[in-house]
Structure formats: structure tokens, C-alpha cells
């Protein structure tokens, strides 16, 4: 059966093995493949159902992936197989922006932390855009190693005293949806 989910989501892949008269074939091993890679096997239950769980991996990003379920056959039954689709959607971004408070004309050390949901994997090498009150400030590439997923920029403030909005945006790519995080920039 066709399935759908975001990268990092857990899905149950299912197949049924039945005779031509629509009665289930019980206790037979069904192999499940995704794009040609074996994910696992399961024996059919009293309903003919076999299933394996799968956490959707990054792969080539969002798009259609082929699910293939196969019964190899035995002395009593001929082989059988079916092909379906796993429609993979982009992961959801999580961008946390550090609030800042600086004197007028001071340097605001802009800081954002970029992960994806649901596994909170740090996003390395992704370009994010910092804006203050909607005005572009800088495009920054997130770091790797010990500082993976972090974007930093030293911004010489030009705003008047008051509360302003720092926004860190990600435009999206093949693996993660577009998204943003916001925090306050207080100029005193």
C-alpha cells in the first residue's frame, strides 16, 4: 500500500498475501525493499498481513521512492510481489534565534541554531538569511563540527532605540522545508 511521510517520520510498510479466493496465506515471510534496499522481513499473520517499520531516511531528498514487497514462493504457493510508492516529504525546520540587547550603534552578535524535526539533527552547511525588521542583513552558512547548525553574524546596529525583530530564514532545499525563527533585538 502507498505511504507518505516527512523525512525522519516513522511509517509502517504493509503487504497482504492472499490466495486467489481472497483467503489469507498465513506464516509466510514477506521481504520489504525500498528503492532496491532490503528493509526487513515479516511473517504473514492470520489476516495475511506482513509489515515492517521504517524511519524515513534523507536519501535523495523529497520525492517518490519505490516500495517493493516480495513473497519468494515455496512448494505450495507461487512467488508474488507488489510495488507501491513512499511519497517522501521534506523535514520540518526548527530555527531558534537568540534575543539580543545592545546600545544604540553597538554590535549585535546575531546567533541562530538550525535543526530539523523530528530528530533534531543539526543542519550543517545550510545558508540562512538574517533580517532585522524585514531588512536583509546577511546570508550566513551554518557551521559544522562542534558548532554544527549554528549561524553567527556580528551586526553593527543602525536602528533607533526600541524593540526590533531579528528573523533568521531558510529558503528550503531537497531535504528540509523553508522556514524561519524570530527573536527580539532591543536597542537602548
XYZ file of C-alpha atoms in Angstrom:
188
model
C 0.000 0.000 0.000
C 1.206 3.533 -0.756
C 2.582 5.515 2.186
C 3.529 9.152 2.798
C 5.675 10.887 5.381
C 8.287 13.511 6.084
C 11.990 12.748 6.283
C 12.569 11.436 9.865
C 8.947 10.191 10.185
C 8.255 6.584 11.159
C 5.949 4.636 8.874
C 4.679 1.057 8.791
C 5.012 -0.551 5.353
C 2.341 -3.219 4.785
C 1.605 -6.060 2.392
C -1.029 -8.796 2.336
C -0.616 -12.305 0.927
C -3.867 -13.939 -0.179
C -4.896 -16.885 -2.304
C -6.899 -16.315 -5.485
C -10.113 -16.942 -3.482
C -9.202 -13.987 -1.186
C -8.325 -16.122 1.834
C -5.104 -15.217 3.676
C -1.876 -17.185 3.413
C -0.500 -17.430 6.961
C 3.078 -17.779 8.267
C 4.925 -16.829 5.080
C 7.921 -14.476 5.020
C 7.483 -11.246 3.055
C 10.592 -9.178 2.223
C 10.252 -5.392 2.048
C 12.559 -3.248 -0.089
C 12.819 0.496 -0.557
C 14.489 1.626 -3.780
C 16.094 -1.808 -4.011
C 17.482 -1.928 -0.451
C 16.153 -4.631 1.874
C 14.472 -3.063 4.915
C 13.420 -6.286 6.614
C 11.085 -9.252 6.554
C 7.937 -10.224 8.421
C 5.744 -13.322 8.524
C 2.119 -13.024 7.487
C -0.475 -13.032 10.267
C -3.920 -14.653 10.327
C -5.174 -11.883 8.019
C -2.319 -12.366 5.533
C -0.764 -9.080 6.675
C 3.002 -8.609 6.957
C 4.580 -5.299 7.923
C 7.878 -3.616 8.756
C 8.549 -0.270 10.394
C 10.782 2.283 8.728
C 12.115 5.694 9.732
C 12.283 7.737 6.531
C 15.928 8.481 5.754
C 17.324 11.524 3.944
C 18.021 9.635 0.735
C 17.963 11.931 -2.283
C 15.507 14.235 -0.532
C 11.779 14.618 -1.013
C 10.045 12.703 -3.778
C 8.728 9.280 -4.691
C 10.548 6.146 -3.544
C 9.634 2.634 -4.601
C 8.324 0.146 -2.027
C 8.626 -3.454 -3.182
C 7.171 -6.363 -1.175
C 8.042 -9.898 -2.242
C 6.983 -13.414 -1.337
C 9.599 -15.796 -2.804
C 7.203 -18.726 -3.088
C 7.517 -22.299 -1.821
C 6.304 -25.790 -2.710
C 2.695 -24.835 -2.013
C 2.475 -21.310 -3.454
C 3.947 -19.460 -6.416
C 6.018 -16.285 -5.866
C 4.166 -12.998 -5.597
C 5.172 -9.351 -5.336
C 3.773 -5.848 -5.430
C 5.157 -2.367 -5.931
C 3.881 0.787 -4.268
C 5.123 4.293 -3.565
C 6.517 6.003 -0.486
C 5.895 9.700 -1.077
C 8.652 11.414 0.915
C 8.063 14.982 2.073
C 10.683 17.443 3.286
C 11.503 17.578 7.000
C 10.246 20.498 9.078
C 12.878 23.092 10.051
C 13.442 24.296 13.606
C 15.308 27.612 13.823
C 15.908 29.161 17.228
C 17.173 32.750 17.305
C 18.921 34.273 20.336
C 17.332 37.531 21.579
C 19.806 40.405 21.833
C 20.003 43.701 23.706
C 22.641 46.296 22.723
C 23.212 50.036 22.998
C 22.308 52.209 20.019
C 25.055 51.857 17.386
C 26.500 48.799 19.160
C 27.367 45.415 17.691
C 24.592 42.818 17.918
C 26.027 39.319 17.815
C 23.276 37.572 15.850
C 23.015 33.882 16.632
C 20.696 31.180 15.318
C 20.568 27.443 15.876
C 19.182 25.377 12.973
C 17.899 21.820 13.367
C 15.256 19.734 11.668
C 12.297 17.969 13.215
C 11.529 15.329 14.370
C 15.037 14.046 15.136
C 16.569 17.487 15.858
C 19.520 16.755 13.568
C 21.839 19.764 13.370
C 21.788 21.313 9.904
C 25.333 21.865 8.646
C 26.264 23.877 5.569
C 22.815 25.428 5.098
C 22.516 29.062 4.036
C 20.290 31.182 6.262
C 19.364 34.838 5.897
C 19.390 37.250 8.823
C 16.950 40.182 8.677
C 16.172 42.958 11.148
C 12.676 44.418 10.848
C 12.435 42.807 7.394
C 15.653 44.358 6.051
C 18.304 41.963 4.763
C 21.429 41.935 6.939
C 23.493 38.927 5.806
C 23.451 35.432 4.337
C 25.347 33.036 6.597
C 26.228 29.343 6.166
C 25.649 27.185 9.246
C 28.768 25.741 10.830
C 29.906 22.127 11.190
C 31.838 20.110 13.750
C 31.417 21.144 17.392
C 29.330 24.145 16.284
C 27.155 22.268 13.794
C 23.932 24.013 12.857
C 24.957 27.388 14.287
C 24.841 30.624 12.283
C 26.557 33.748 13.633
C 26.907 37.298 12.389
C 28.219 40.467 14.033
C 25.823 43.220 13.053
C 26.616 46.930 13.612
C 23.164 48.206 14.564
C 21.616 51.253 12.875
C 18.110 51.031 14.359
C 16.689 53.628 16.768
C 16.084 52.704 20.417
C 13.224 50.263 20.901
C 12.312 46.644 20.277
C 13.038 45.254 16.810
C 12.660 41.820 15.213
C 15.567 39.556 14.262
C 14.476 36.963 11.736
C 16.585 34.036 10.517
C 15.182 32.445 7.342
C 15.950 29.254 5.469
C 14.750 29.066 1.850
C 14.422 25.272 1.823
C 16.216 22.549 -0.116
C 15.568 18.960 -1.229
C 15.527 17.703 2.389
C 14.146 20.493 4.609
C 11.173 22.826 4.060
C 11.552 26.590 4.065
C 11.135 28.160 7.483
C 12.275 30.797 9.925
C 12.791 31.698 13.561
C 12.447 35.079 15.253
C 13.638 36.872 18.366
C 13.807 40.428 19.647
C 16.618 42.920 19.196
C 16.344 45.563 21.886
C 18.222 48.791 21.224
C 18.677 51.016 24.291
